[in-house]
């Protein structure tokens, strides 16, 4: 006998074919697939919580696959009817076609860097032995799959420059596998390491093998949504099967702990970074590799602060930490006298956020954030200022890696209107020179970036970057995208994007506020947007929208909000709290069910930011803003294009599936509320260029239609 869900599959496809499209947004009436509801109710802390679309969590079922097909049929039918869609795609393709370079590093007498010729689906890895010689291809991921959906992940070069340990992931999954390539011959060795997540490869200085971390192999039917616990650190010796890899470290008493191994430049120590979910607090252990029989030493095990290992000089370890310094400082710990009373402060806390530190040329290169843009300072080993690195303007500078004895380093500089330019920095002379500079078919002088500060609901002072094409009129009618994130200590700093450039070329404003929950101002700024304080993030975003309207940049009828992952949650929460404030919403791969996020893959790790639904007080806060649970029947919601992907094993697509189904049920009015479900794609990392262009074209075409734009392209 056929089940009701089996019959649903047929009904879904039939309903999809019934969609009725006309030429204008005012007249368009979208007929959505009929999504079956189940009578499922959870009782959580005494509260009845209906979950009528629980069945959509089973992404492997025939019924869910039919639902996906039906929804995509409606969505792409709507998008294909938008006349300007093809022209937007063509413009994106034209501008995307420029050379893009990664920041080089040097290992074993070789320079390694990545480059994309323009429209290659994946960037190619190159090597050269001097900056003057012609680079040669080391690894081209585009040859690993016909459609470009196999992407290069973390990679590492052995100390002698002979071997490359590189990882790949397929179809956007967070699962990686490592292989080893002989750099001179370009051939891969038989070595294969599987079921790796959140790990690089750390070579030992004898070049015989490397450390890596993995989870146990999941069940074949649960690879993309099963919970990941019990990370383990292994050592792989070249030429041996993975099954023989010795276990270096595990904690059977701590299922949530994760381990990242690295080897110090002198080869003496294995450094074990111990993390617990996404909590910024962490631990650091070490093992003396000169005495392999010694135990792992728990150097920092209080879980009281964020520590980042910088480098060592003999037994002196240098760390960047926010211990007693919420904006960051640098300390030194001598392994011979590791008691806290003996710790030395090298760089004290300043007024700005200390993001990262490297030790090159026996000097500390400290990367600060000053009101969400880069400020790079150089200090000697005693912490005395040497100089500030002169940057081309207000933007983002990343890189500055190297070894303590190197006299050069490389960095990338970018801004909202400056494509990433790669610089070589001479630490002896204190001078930067251009290593690679892309050429894009637009004039940056035609665009303007303003940084303003506005007050949130509780009076907090929040910065925001506003970007637009010069000549913009302050008439309150400019189509505007407000993009945000606000979580996990992540800072949104100026960065170039072809997608946002095309939006501005079409007459749009692109605004990026630095919301609480991010890391722009350090620990206090981050914590002000977490757990029971998460509503501050939504209030900051809503206040940014109100500021743009009050200052005549736009109006509610011309304003759309966008964000991905935690930013997708942001969009979902704000459109349910203030649906009248926005005309459009673009929630991408969002966390939409705040009562079940911890039950899939590594969702449990996010409780450090969100709190846990298992805690009564935190449940109450989560339930109050959970997008899926706060959609109200009969409400006119903004025109919405939910985007997700079938291989997303970080924020599983069920979040978006359930939200879209309930949104279509609750929505009143003519605004389209659609879901676009990508195939052979994941959370976003490693997505092929072709897919990035297609997705960007669909987002902007959707907004052009629903905001009533008439762009000249």
XYZ file of C-alpha atoms in Angstrom:
713
model
C 0.000 0.000 0.000
C 1.285 3.451 -0.857
C 1.847 5.752 2.100
C 0.385 9.256 2.162
C 3.918 10.606 1.707
C 4.363 8.555 -1.459
C 1.128 9.960 -2.839
C 2.386 13.387 -1.861
C 5.299 13.072 -4.262
C 2.904 12.878 -7.199
C 0.781 15.725 -5.876
C 3.795 17.960 -5.444
C 4.876 17.646 -9.041
C 1.366 18.251 -10.278
C 1.020 21.352 -8.121
C 4.321 22.698 -9.367
C 3.118 22.545 -12.941
C 0.125 24.664 -11.987
C 2.198 27.771 -11.197
C 0.746 30.801 -12.961
C 3.200 33.547 -13.952
C 2.414 36.877 -15.606
C 4.596 39.706 -16.822
C 4.610 42.056 -13.837
C 5.309 41.456 -10.164
C 2.026 43.082 -9.154
C 0.067 40.615 -11.276
C 2.139 37.520 -10.638
C 0.477 34.856 -8.587
C 2.695 31.979 -7.579
C 1.028 28.663 -6.918
C 3.200 26.851 -4.411
C 3.516 23.098 -4.130
C 1.180 21.699 -1.491
C 3.393 20.624 1.392
C 1.934 17.934 3.615
C 1.821 18.512 7.370
C 2.253 15.952 10.104
C 0.792 16.031 13.576
C 4.090 16.176 15.430
C 4.429 18.070 18.713
C 7.450 18.164 21.020
C 7.046 19.036 24.673
C 10.091 21.090 25.640
C 10.390 22.392 29.186
C 6.608 22.138 29.515
C 5.958 24.001 26.252
C 4.159 22.364 23.332
C 6.160 22.973 20.162
C 4.446 21.860 16.929
C 6.749 20.738 14.131
C 4.410 20.023 11.191
C 7.233 19.731 8.653
C 9.472 17.373 10.604
C 9.353 14.899 7.698
C 11.454 17.290 5.569
C 14.450 16.527 7.792
C 14.823 13.227 5.966
C 16.611 14.539 2.901
C 17.144 11.011 1.560
C 13.453 10.121 1.327
C 11.660 9.991 -2.016
C 9.030 12.349 -0.622
C 11.567 15.031 0.308
C 13.303 14.687 -3.044
C 9.966 15.152 -4.797
C 9.309 18.236 -2.674
C 12.698 19.654 -3.645
C 12.004 19.030 -7.311
C 8.595 20.650 -7.074
C 9.881 23.721 -5.250
C 12.741 24.192 -7.711
C 10.291 23.924 -10.600
C 8.247 26.810 -9.212
C 11.303 28.886 -8.265
C 13.158 28.524 -11.533
C 9.925 29.075 -13.438
C 9.632 32.430 -11.655
C 13.274 33.349 -12.210
C 13.309 32.364 -15.872
C 10.426 34.750 -16.532
C 12.508 37.738 -15.370
C 13.692 39.456 -18.524
C 16.847 41.009 -17.083
C 18.134 37.757 -15.559
C 20.288 36.786 -18.546
C 21.789 40.268 -18.830
C 22.710 40.216 -15.138
C 24.364 36.833 -15.594
C 26.304 38.112 -18.609
C 27.480 41.183 -16.696
C 28.557 39.054 -13.742
C 30.431 36.694 -16.060
C 32.235 39.561 -17.787
C 33.387 41.181 -14.549
C 34.213 37.865 -12.878
C 36.688 37.106 -15.646
C 39.835 38.534 -14.041
C 42.934 36.958 -12.547
C 42.693 36.303 -8.827
C 45.677 35.370 -6.683
C 46.103 33.823 -3.274
C 48.743 34.962 -0.793
C 52.046 33.115 -1.445
C 54.041 31.302 1.208
C 57.508 29.759 1.127
C 58.408 26.233 2.222
C 61.374 24.014 1.374
C 62.857 26.582 -0.986
C 59.605 26.886 -2.946
C 56.981 29.590 -3.275
C 53.421 28.277 -3.354
C 50.387 30.305 -4.356
C 46.967 29.910 -5.973
C 45.633 31.608 -9.070
C 42.360 31.635 -10.956
C 42.529 32.809 -14.573
C 39.070 34.277 -14.227
C 36.263 31.834 -14.933
C 37.959 28.640 -13.810
C 35.643 26.800 -11.443
C 38.476 26.235 -8.954
C 41.713 28.114 -8.351
C 44.903 26.340 -9.431
C 47.937 25.791 -7.184
C 51.297 26.976 -8.591
C 54.915 26.709 -7.458
C 58.220 28.375 -8.319
C 61.680 28.420 -6.761
C 62.269 32.141 -7.218
C 60.044 35.136 -7.728
C 61.706 35.775 -11.080
C 60.935 32.412 -12.684
C 57.776 31.338 -14.491
C 55.376 29.529 -12.136
C 54.353 25.983 -12.995
C 51.147 24.182 -12.147
C 51.408 22.101 -8.999
C 47.783 21.007 -8.698
C 44.746 21.827 -10.836
C 41.505 20.871 -9.020
C 39.549 21.533 -12.230
C 40.856 18.222 -13.553
C 39.374 16.293 -10.623
C 35.730 16.601 -11.737
C 33.946 17.481 -14.953
C 31.683 20.085 -13.329
C 34.207 21.690 -10.982
C 32.491 20.465 -7.809
C 35.627 18.880 -6.334
C 37.429 21.621 -4.433
C 40.868 21.945 -2.893
C 40.878 22.174 0.885
C 43.754 22.601 3.377
C 47.195 21.664 2.085
C 50.753 21.610 3.412
C 54.274 21.252 1.984
C 56.925 19.102 3.650
C 59.923 20.862 5.144
C 62.228 19.689 2.344
C 59.815 20.921 -0.334
C 59.431 17.441 -1.806
C 55.837 16.547 -0.939
C 52.452 18.242 -0.951
C 49.765 16.847 1.353
C 46.494 18.178 -0.034
C 42.841 17.663 0.771
C 39.777 17.766 -1.451
C 36.048 17.841 -0.810
C 33.259 16.838 -3.165
C 30.028 18.733 -3.880
C 30.578 21.241 -1.080
C 30.725 18.739 1.770
C 32.739 19.455 4.917
C 34.210 15.937 4.639
C 37.740 15.973 3.190
C 40.220 13.364 2.112
C 43.994 13.825 1.948
C 46.376 12.652 -0.755
C 50.123 13.209 -1.148
C 51.771 14.523 -4.313
C 55.431 14.310 -5.288
C 56.030 17.939 -6.255
C 58.834 17.345 -8.765
C 57.066 14.598 -10.719
C 53.530 15.868 -10.190
C 52.381 12.336 -9.374
C 50.310 11.258 -6.407
C 51.554 8.609 -4.002
C 49.209 5.747 -3.015
C 48.495 7.380 0.382
C 44.818 8.160 1.065
C 43.400 9.668 4.281
C 39.603 9.798 4.650
C 36.871 11.109 6.962
C 38.693 14.303 7.820
C 36.993 17.455 9.109
C 38.462 20.612 10.625
C 42.049 19.601 10.028
C 45.139 20.420 8.052
C 48.288 18.324 7.660
C 51.256 19.038 9.953
C 54.492 17.543 8.614
C 57.225 16.341 10.916
C 60.628 17.828 10.131
C 62.010 14.469 9.012
C 59.516 14.697 6.086
C 58.334 11.132 6.753
C 54.737 11.898 7.581
C 52.204 14.293 9.055
C 49.637 14.705 11.815
C 45.937 15.112 10.996
C 42.555 14.863 12.747
C 39.453 12.914 11.794
C 36.144 11.520 12.973
C 35.082 7.900 12.818
C 33.561 6.813 9.523
C 29.808 7.563 9.600
C 27.056 5.233 8.470
C 26.570 5.404 4.703
C 23.015 6.729 5.091
C 24.008 9.418 7.603
C 27.111 11.044 6.139
C 25.635 14.509 5.683
C 23.491 14.945 8.796
C 24.811 12.562 11.458
C 26.188 14.151 14.630
C 30.005 14.398 14.740
C 31.634 13.622 18.086
C 35.015 12.303 19.312
C 37.593 13.992 17.106
C 40.943 12.149 17.108
C 44.503 13.202 16.252
C 46.564 10.704 14.212
C 49.994 10.465 12.623
C 50.331 9.193 9.059
C 53.630 7.749 7.875
C 54.124 7.940 4.124
C 53.723 4.654 2.321
C 51.478 3.021 4.923
C 47.693 2.499 4.849
C 45.489 4.748 6.958
C 44.367 1.733 8.969
C 47.884 1.554 10.439
C 48.078 5.227 11.444
C 48.911 5.446 15.158
C 46.551 7.436 17.353
C 48.398 10.419 18.795
C 45.739 11.880 21.063
C 42.070 11.459 21.928
C 39.766 12.138 24.863
C 37.121 9.490 25.330
C 35.781 11.487 28.263
C 35.245 14.598 26.112
C 33.121 13.885 23.045
C 32.941 17.563 22.044
C 36.661 18.291 22.039
C 38.384 18.820 18.704
C 42.106 18.710 17.978
C 44.299 20.573 15.510
C 47.957 19.580 15.386
C 50.899 21.691 14.228
C 54.650 21.227 14.423
C 56.902 24.072 15.542
C 59.369 25.429 12.980
C 62.276 23.991 14.941
C 60.628 20.557 14.729
C 60.849 20.048 18.475
C 57.192 20.213 19.540
C 53.809 19.013 18.418
C 51.340 21.754 19.353
C 47.795 20.515 19.979
C 45.108 23.159 19.753
C 42.091 21.865 21.682
C 38.764 23.448 20.821
C 35.245 22.827 22.012
C 32.597 23.645 19.449
C 32.679 27.277 18.390
C 33.489 28.595 21.848
C 36.325 31.109 21.526
C 37.828 29.756 24.733
C 40.243 26.915 24.080
C 43.141 24.852 25.361
C 46.704 24.197 24.206
C 48.720 21.040 24.869
C 52.109 19.973 23.531
C 54.264 16.916 23.062
C 58.060 16.833 22.892
C 58.807 15.120 19.568
C 62.477 14.728 20.499
C 61.317 12.292 23.162
C 58.480 10.352 21.480
C 57.695 8.276 24.566
C 56.781 11.315 26.649
C 53.150 12.119 27.385
C 51.159 15.057 26.087
C 51.565 18.041 28.426
C 48.422 20.059 29.209
C 49.976 23.526 29.142
C 46.783 25.608 28.972
C 43.824 23.657 30.313
C 41.722 26.142 32.241
C 39.343 26.892 29.335
C 39.382 30.480 30.543
C 40.285 32.459 27.417
C 41.088 32.451 23.718
C 44.709 31.494 23.003
C 46.453 31.422 19.601
C 49.922 29.925 19.324
C 52.284 32.282 17.465
C 55.729 30.638 17.577
C 58.433 29.481 19.934
C 62.049 30.371 20.604
C 63.425 27.318 22.357
C 61.233 26.640 25.365
C 59.527 30.041 25.231
C 56.064 29.852 23.661
C 54.321 33.007 22.414
C 50.528 33.305 22.426
C 47.958 35.863 21.405
C 45.220 35.798 24.077
C 42.235 37.732 25.385
C 42.936 36.647 28.977
C 42.487 39.806 31.058
C 42.515 41.671 27.740
C 39.189 41.462 25.852
C 40.721 43.139 22.771
C 43.824 40.919 22.794
C 47.484 40.958 23.847
C 50.653 38.826 23.409
C 52.199 36.817 26.234
C 55.255 34.548 26.592
C 55.272 31.272 28.540
C 58.510 29.467 29.345
C 57.997 25.698 29.466
C 60.693 25.445 32.127
C 58.622 27.624 34.456
C 55.066 27.548 33.075
C 53.272 28.771 36.191
C 51.057 31.794 35.514
C 53.028 33.959 37.874
C 55.962 33.638 35.455
C 54.091 34.615 32.293
C 55.413 37.733 30.559
C 53.355 40.307 28.692
C 55.033 41.234 25.391
C 52.335 43.308 23.665
C 49.772 44.869 26.013
C 46.167 45.443 25.051
C 45.409 48.579 23.019
C 42.194 50.414 22.128
C 41.891 48.259 18.987
C 41.137 44.567 18.444
C 44.274 42.438 18.028
C 43.175 39.832 15.488
C 46.317 37.835 14.788
C 50.088 37.856 15.196
C 52.943 36.207 13.284
C 56.677 36.079 14.020
C 58.803 36.836 10.948
C 62.333 38.283 10.758
C 62.428 38.044 14.579
C 59.657 40.629 14.661
C 56.008 40.414 15.599
C 53.605 41.425 12.843
C 50.398 42.356 14.651
C 47.143 42.659 12.706
C 44.702 45.003 14.421
C 41.154 46.027 13.589
C 40.502 49.733 13.932
C 36.773 50.354 13.539
C 36.519 47.185 11.391
C 39.397 47.948 9.016
C 43.017 46.785 9.022
C 45.879 48.404 10.923
C 49.170 46.447 10.752
C 51.956 47.128 13.252
C 55.465 45.653 13.607
C 57.201 45.143 16.983
C 60.525 43.688 18.082
C 60.819 40.632 20.336
C 60.617 42.800 23.455
C 57.399 44.414 22.253
C 58.874 47.760 21.225
C 57.192 49.408 18.202
C 59.195 49.237 14.964
C 56.765 50.669 12.422
C 53.251 50.599 11.022
C 52.791 48.943 7.632
C 51.487 51.503 5.155
C 48.382 50.165 3.419
C 46.800 51.519 0.210
C 43.712 52.746 2.061
C 40.887 51.697 4.373
C 40.353 48.003 3.822
C 41.337 44.487 4.822
C 44.886 43.085 4.880
C 45.462 39.349 5.319
C 48.517 37.109 5.188
C 51.838 38.068 6.825
C 52.867 34.435 7.311
C 56.427 33.165 7.396
C 59.166 31.756 9.556
C 61.096 33.540 12.256
C 64.241 33.673 10.106
C 62.530 34.959 6.952
C 63.037 38.574 5.909
C 60.006 38.708 3.606
C 56.310 38.043 3.866
C 53.267 38.469 1.630
C 49.842 39.926 2.191
C 46.631 40.677 0.303
C 44.868 44.025 0.473
C 41.256 44.534 -0.550
C 38.353 46.905 -0.016
C 34.773 47.117 -1.220
C 36.007 48.670 -4.487
C 39.553 47.229 -4.658
C 40.086 43.677 -5.952
C 42.615 41.750 -3.838
C 46.144 42.902 -4.655
C 49.066 40.790 -3.444
C 52.047 42.596 -1.911
C 55.517 41.414 -0.952
C 56.689 43.041 2.254
C 60.423 43.451 2.950
C 60.755 43.465 6.733
C 64.322 44.755 6.684
C 63.506 47.754 4.532
C 59.957 48.137 5.796
C 58.610 48.462 2.269
C 55.773 46.882 0.283
C 55.916 46.093 -3.422
C 53.201 44.734 -5.693
C 53.578 41.028 -6.392
C 50.360 40.505 -8.373
C 47.626 43.021 -9.183
C 44.418 42.011 -10.945
C 42.768 44.027 -13.674
C 39.004 44.259 -13.531
C 36.797 45.975 -16.096
C 35.631 48.875 -13.935
C 36.987 52.128 -12.496
C 37.118 52.128 -8.662
C 37.041 55.929 -8.754
C 33.421 55.700 -9.886
C 32.383 54.273 -6.512
C 32.285 55.540 -2.965
C 32.476 53.900 0.455
C 31.322 55.729 3.561
C 31.661 54.531 7.122
C 29.017 55.880 9.473
C 28.069 55.106 13.070
C 24.496 54.731 14.271
C 22.742 53.982 17.551
C 21.034 50.661 18.148
C 17.883 50.161 20.196
C 19.771 50.183 23.508
C 22.075 53.038 22.500
C 25.056 50.898 21.400
C 27.239 52.637 18.805
C 27.464 50.444 15.702
C 29.590 51.072 12.581
C 28.298 50.534 9.060
C 29.931 50.676 5.625
C 27.733 52.104 2.861
C 28.804 51.554 -0.743
C 27.347 52.979 -3.934
C 28.134 54.424 -7.339
C 28.992 58.119 -7.243
C 26.173 60.435 -8.168
C 23.646 58.609 -6.006
C 20.729 60.848 -5.071
C 19.487 61.058 -1.489
C 15.852 60.669 -2.452
C 14.853 57.703 -0.297
C 14.152 55.569 -3.361
C 17.441 53.760 -3.958
C 17.238 49.956 -4.044
C 19.384 48.805 -1.134
C 20.799 45.524 0.106
C 21.601 45.408 3.820
C 23.998 42.512 4.435
C 24.883 41.226 7.895
C 26.247 38.369 9.988
C 26.694 39.165 13.684
C 28.018 36.027 15.325
C 30.788 33.617 16.307
C 33.386 36.366 16.832
C 33.587 36.817 13.029
C 34.376 40.304 11.762
C 32.890 41.696 8.555
C 35.673 43.829 7.090
C 35.851 45.539 3.672
C 36.185 43.013 0.845
C 35.760 43.145 -2.910
C 32.905 41.233 -4.504
C 31.951 41.123 -8.172
C 28.399 40.390 -7.079
C 28.091 43.536 -4.935
C 29.851 45.571 -7.650
C 27.197 44.561 -10.196
C 24.503 45.465 -7.680
C 26.006 48.941 -7.385
C 26.327 49.235 -11.161
C 22.590 48.595 -11.374
C 22.029 51.614 -9.124
C 21.890 49.776 -5.831
C 23.282 50.646 -2.411
C 25.235 47.921 -0.599
C 25.379 48.407 3.185
C 27.290 46.284 5.707
C 26.852 46.970 9.444
C 29.274 45.506 12.001
C 26.753 43.963 14.359
C 27.328 42.788 17.891
C 28.116 39.104 18.053
C 30.994 39.708 15.641
C 34.617 40.233 16.585
C 35.196 43.789 15.419
C 35.770 45.203 18.918
C 36.881 42.133 20.826
C 35.425 39.785 23.390
C 32.835 42.131 24.921
C 31.417 43.013 21.486
C 31.128 39.335 20.624
C 29.534 38.288 23.892
C 26.999 41.131 23.697
C 25.402 39.227 20.805
C 25.352 35.697 22.211
C 22.921 33.419 24.053
C 20.409 35.448 26.100
C 21.773 38.599 24.413
C 21.264 37.400 20.822
C 18.348 39.795 20.337
C 20.917 42.625 20.375
C 22.147 41.392 16.980
C 18.685 41.594 15.457
C 18.105 45.002 17.054
C 21.394 46.250 15.557
C 20.361 45.059 12.093
C 16.883 46.558 12.338
C 18.384 49.844 13.577
C 20.706 49.871 10.543
C 17.682 49.537 8.257
C 15.879 52.330 10.066
C 18.958 54.564 9.823
C 19.222 54.030 6.052
C 15.559 54.949 5.680
C 15.735 57.958 8.011
C 18.765 59.300 6.151
C 17.113 59.025 2.724
C 19.268 56.285 1.273
C 16.229 54.092 0.732
C 12.721 53.215 1.896
C 11.001 50.081 3.110
C 9.649 49.542 -0.409
C 13.195 49.450 -1.789
C 15.067 47.698 1.027
C 16.188 44.056 1.021
C 18.143 42.171 3.663
C 20.654 39.388 3.040
C 22.941 37.057 4.949
C 24.261 33.514 4.954
C 24.560 30.771 7.589
C 24.340 32.641 10.910
C 23.505 35.595 8.666
C 20.644 33.529 7.245
C 19.332 33.213 10.797
C 19.708 36.998 11.101
C 17.556 37.560 8.009
C 14.992 34.989 9.127
C 14.672 36.501 12.594
C 14.406 40.097 11.353
C 11.868 39.378 8.624
C 9.650 37.583 11.151
C 10.030 40.334 13.756
C 9.615 43.293 11.398
C 8.057 42.055 8.148
C 6.752 45.512 7.233
C 10.248 47.031 7.322
C 11.619 45.150 4.310
C 10.546 44.568 0.727
C 12.900 41.652 0.082
C 14.787 38.974 2.001
C 17.615 36.669 0.928
C 18.326 34.148 3.711
C 21.074 31.770 2.542
C 21.893 28.391 4.166
C 20.396 29.750 7.369
C 19.961 28.244 10.827
C 16.172 28.466 10.982
C 15.078 25.887 13.573
C 16.697 27.072 16.787
C 15.257 24.180 18.792
C 16.865 21.370 16.748
C 20.069 22.835 15.299
C 22.148 20.899 17.820
C 20.900 17.531 16.594
C 22.700 17.529 13.224
C 26.386 17.211 12.217
C 28.281 19.729 14.355
C 25.326 21.926 15.240
C 25.907 21.085 18.900
C 29.072 23.192 18.614
C 27.068 26.384 18.114
C 25.611 26.358 21.614
C 28.529 28.575 22.685
C 26.934 31.381 20.674
C 23.257 30.444 20.634
C 22.803 28.695 23.932
C 21.257 25.250 24.215
C 17.594 24.317 23.691
C 18.152 21.824 26.517
C 18.602 24.688 29.010
C 15.230 26.101 30.183
C 16.254 29.767 30.122
C 18.136 29.519 26.851
C 15.256 27.562 25.324
C 12.941 30.445 26.132
C 15.238 32.936 24.360
C 15.734 30.652 21.355
C 12.018 29.954 21.000
C 11.303 33.684 21.087
C 13.263 34.377 17.884
C 13.557 31.021 16.081
C 12.538 31.933 12.501
C 10.747 28.650 11.810
C 8.640 28.931 14.959
C 7.801 32.636 14.706
C 6.120 32.723 11.308
C 2.558 33.936 11.924
C -0.341 32.890 9.664
C -1.979 35.731 7.743
C 1.134 37.953 7.763
C 2.384 39.673 4.618
C 6.075 38.827 4.542
C 8.722 40.416 2.312
C 9.407 38.826 -1.055
C 11.788 36.037 -0.064
C 14.244 33.825 -1.897
C 15.561 31.168 0.484
C 18.714 29.480 -0.818
C 20.290 26.230 0.318
C 22.075 23.180 -1.108
C 21.544 19.458 -0.968
C 25.077 18.637 0.251
C 25.234 21.197 3.059
C 26.471 19.135 5.993
C 27.158 22.144 8.189
C 23.735 23.813 8.299
C 21.661 20.918 6.987
C 19.134 21.922 4.295
C 16.233 20.823 6.518
C 16.483 24.238 8.206
C 15.654 25.992 4.940
C 13.186 23.311 3.805
C 11.052 23.605 6.919
C 11.256 27.401 7.020
C 10.221 27.748 3.370
C 7.326 25.322 3.782
C 5.983 27.151 6.819
C 6.581 30.558 5.201
C 4.520 29.577 2.172
C 1.756 28.352 4.472
C 1.710 31.470 6.668
C 2.290 34.133 4.018
C -0.500 36.511 2.993
C -0.177 38.828 0.000
C 1.307 38.626 -3.463
C 5.025 38.806 -2.666
C 6.715 35.618 -3.898
C 8.249 33.462 -1.156
C 10.432 30.871 -2.866
C 13.232 28.424 -2.149
C 16.147 27.731 -4.499
C 17.839 24.404 -3.757
C 21.220 23.880 -5.395
C 22.432 20.398 -6.244
C 25.964 19.078 -5.830
C 26.752 22.025 -3.577
C 27.231 22.560 0.144
C 27.501 25.366 2.658
C 29.533 27.531 0.294
C 33.216 26.702 0.587
C 34.716 25.472 -2.680
C 31.632 26.280 -4.729
C 32.528 26.388 -8.445
C 32.713 29.784 -10.137
C 29.925 28.800 -12.533
C 27.592 28.082 -9.615
C 28.577 31.300 -7.845
C 27.670 33.311 -10.935
C 24.365 31.491 -11.452
C 23.365 31.996 -7.829
C 24.329 35.685 -7.801
C 22.409 36.266 -11.041
C 19.311 34.669 -9.542
C 19.539 36.712 -6.338
C 19.855 40.017 -8.157
C 17.231 39.120 -10.780
C 14.818 38.299 -7.965
C 15.458 41.652 -6.281
C 15.245 43.559 -9.562
C 11.794 42.063 -10.036
C 10.409 42.473 -6.522
C 11.906 45.949 -5.931
C 10.661 47.245 -9.283
C 14.117 48.148 -10.592
C 14.894 49.061 -14.198
C 18.676 48.612 -14.393
C 20.637 49.669 -17.459
C 22.951 46.781 -18.277
